[in-house]
PDB file of C-alpha atoms in Angstrom:
ATOM      1  CA  UNK F  76      -0.073   0.000  -0.005  1.00  0.00           C
ATOM      2  CA  UNK F  77       1.353   3.469  -1.032  1.00  0.00           C
ATOM      3  CA  UNK F  78       0.795   6.230   1.422  1.00  0.00           C
ATOM      4  CA  UNK F  79       2.307   9.079  -0.797  1.00  0.00           C
ATOM      5  CA  UNK F  80       0.312  12.217  -0.655  1.00  0.00           C
ATOM      6  CA  UNK F  81       0.155  14.261  -3.824  1.00  0.00           C
ATOM      7  CA  UNK F  82      -0.341  18.076  -2.927  1.00  0.00           C
ATOM      8  CA  UNK F  83      -1.348  20.545  -5.540  1.00  0.00           C
ATOM      9  CA  UNK F  84      -0.245  24.122  -4.822  1.00  0.00           C
ATOM     10  CA  UNK F  85      -2.937  26.778  -5.269  1.00  0.00           C
ATOM     11  CA  UNK F  86      -1.257  27.870  -8.606  1.00  0.00           C
ATOM     12  CA  UNK F  87      -1.396  24.366  -9.961  1.00  0.00           C
ATOM     13  CA  UNK F  88      -4.986  23.870  -8.839  1.00  0.00           C
ATOM     14  CA  UNK F  89      -6.100  27.117 -10.481  1.00  0.00           C
ATOM     15  CA  UNK F  90      -4.270  26.173 -13.675  1.00  0.00           C
ATOM     16  CA  UNK F  91      -5.762  22.690 -13.623  1.00  0.00           C
ATOM     17  CA  UNK F  92      -9.419  24.177 -13.193  1.00  0.00           C
ATOM     18  CA  UNK F  93      -8.903  26.398 -16.250  1.00  0.00           C
ATOM     19  CA  UNK F  94      -7.847  23.742 -18.719  1.00  0.00           C
ATOM     20  CA  UNK F  95     -10.501  22.483 -21.057  1.00  0.00           C
ATOM     21  CA  UNK F  96      -8.782  19.097 -21.577  1.00  0.00           C
ATOM     22  CA  UNK F  97      -7.363  18.073 -18.227  1.00  0.00           C
ATOM     23  CA  UNK F  98      -7.816  14.351 -18.239  1.00  0.00           C
ATOM     24  CA  UNK F  99      -4.087  13.606 -19.207  1.00  0.00           C
ATOM     25  CA  UNK F 100      -2.808  15.995 -16.495  1.00  0.00           C
ATOM     26  CA  UNK F 101      -5.066  14.288 -13.839  1.00  0.00           C
ATOM     27  CA  UNK F 102      -3.888  10.960 -15.032  1.00  0.00           C
ATOM     28  CA  UNK F 103      -0.282  11.985 -14.538  1.00  0.00           C
ATOM     29  CA  UNK F 104      -0.888  13.284 -11.025  1.00  0.00           C
ATOM     30  CA  UNK F 105      -2.577   9.941 -10.222  1.00  0.00           C
ATOM     31  CA  UNK F 106       0.676   8.487 -11.651  1.00  0.00           C
ATOM     32  CA  UNK F 107       2.675  10.471  -9.247  1.00  0.00           C
ATOM     33  CA  UNK F 108       0.627   9.079  -6.184  1.00  0.00           C
ATOM     34  CA  UNK F 109       1.345   5.540  -7.408  1.00  0.00           C
ATOM     35  CA  UNK F 110       4.899   5.988  -8.295  1.00  0.00           C
ATOM     36  CA  UNK F 111       6.392   9.076  -6.249  1.00  0.00           C
ATOM     37  CA  UNK F 112       9.813   8.438  -7.953  1.00  0.00           C
ATOM     38  CA  UNK F 113       8.510   9.433 -11.346  1.00  0.00           C
ATOM     39  CA  UNK F 114      11.127  11.729 -13.092  1.00  0.00           C
ATOM     40  CA  UNK F 115      10.166  14.500 -15.478  1.00  0.00           C
ATOM     41  CA  UNK F 116      11.551  15.230 -18.861  1.00  0.00           C
ATOM     42  CA  UNK F 117      13.749  18.155 -17.525  1.00  0.00           C
ATOM     43  CA  UNK F 118      15.040  19.057 -14.143  1.00  0.00           C
ATOM     44  CA  UNK F 119      15.886  22.492 -12.699  1.00  0.00           C
ATOM     45  CA  UNK F 120      17.133  23.292  -9.152  1.00  0.00           C
ATOM     46  CA  UNK F 121      14.985  25.708  -7.153  1.00  0.00           C
ATOM     47  CA  UNK F 122      16.646  28.342  -4.872  1.00  0.00           C
ATOM     48  CA  UNK F 123      16.620  25.819  -2.028  1.00  0.00           C
ATOM     49  CA  UNK F 124      18.632  23.227  -3.969  1.00  0.00           C
ATOM     50  CA  UNK F 125      15.615  20.891  -4.502  1.00  0.00           C
ATOM     51  CA  UNK F 126      15.499  19.346  -7.919  1.00  0.00           C
ATOM     52  CA  UNK F 127      12.252  20.526  -9.612  1.00  0.00           C
ATOM     53  CA  UNK F 128      10.877  17.910 -12.052  1.00  0.00           C
ATOM     54  CA  UNK F 129       9.383  19.252 -15.314  1.00  0.00           C
ATOM     55  CA  UNK F 130       7.016  16.866 -17.132  1.00  0.00           C
ATOM     56  CA  UNK F 131       5.769  17.808 -20.584  1.00  0.00           C
ATOM     57  CA  UNK F 132       2.201  16.657 -21.326  1.00  0.00           C
ATOM     58  CA  UNK F 133       1.277  17.912 -24.672  1.00  0.00           C
ATOM     59  CA  UNK F 134       0.958  21.756 -24.380  1.00  0.00           C
ATOM     60  CA  UNK F 135       1.177  21.545 -20.590  1.00  0.00           C
ATOM     61  CA  UNK F 136       4.384  21.498 -18.216  1.00  0.00           C
ATOM     62  CA  UNK F 137       3.815  20.091 -14.753  1.00  0.00           C
ATOM     63  CA  UNK F 138       6.394  21.301 -12.246  1.00  0.00           C
ATOM     64  CA  UNK F 139       6.721  19.012  -9.163  1.00  0.00           C
ATOM     65  CA  UNK F 140       9.223  17.553  -6.625  1.00  0.00           C
ATOM     66  CA  UNK F 141       9.193  14.505  -4.449  1.00  0.00           C
ATOM     67  CA  UNK F 142      10.066  14.566  -0.692  1.00  0.00           C
ATOM     68  CA  UNK F 143      10.679  11.121   0.174  1.00  0.00           C
ATOM     69  CA  UNK F 144      11.047  11.769   3.905  1.00  0.00           C
ATOM     70  CA  UNK F 145       7.809  13.359   4.204  1.00  0.00           C
ATOM     71  CA  UNK F 146       6.111  10.857   1.674  1.00  0.00           C
ATOM     72  CA  UNK F 147       4.707  13.565  -0.330  1.00  0.00           C
ATOM     73  CA  UNK F 148       4.831  14.778  -3.917  1.00  0.00           C
ATOM     74  CA  UNK F 149       4.245  18.696  -4.433  1.00  0.00           C
ATOM     75  CA  UNK F 150       2.945  19.756  -7.769  1.00  0.00           C
ATOM     76  CA  UNK F 151       3.926  23.494  -7.846  1.00  0.00           C
ATOM     77  CA  UNK F 152       2.504  24.630 -11.144  1.00  0.00           C
ATOM     78  CA  UNK F 153       1.031  23.650 -14.345  1.00  0.00           C
ATOM     79  CA  UNK F 154       2.012  25.952 -17.253  1.00  0.00           C
ATOM     80  CA  UNK F 155       1.012  26.326 -20.860  1.00  0.00           C
ATOM     81  CA  UNK F 156       3.740  25.795 -23.218  1.00  0.00           C
ATOM     82  CA  UNK F 157       4.195  27.170 -26.695  1.00  0.00           C
ATOM     83  CA  UNK F 158       5.679  25.139 -29.572  1.00  0.00           C
ATOM     84  CA  UNK F 159       8.747  26.719 -31.236  1.00  0.00           C
TER      85      UNK F 159
END
């Protein structure tokens, strides 16, 4: 049994509510709960030195990090990404 909690920051929650097609993002968030060691497509350190994972899902980027000691995954933001 996995006791990992996935926490959505208010920015991420607001962005998720605004998405017209959010099923793929919700599936990914559920995947984070099932597998908290999930890695993103890119990584970037935050000012505290934590590695922020960036997962690209179509035109959305999900920014999150895992805290294995607290048994939590925090979804910090969901951003719209433009193609280049």
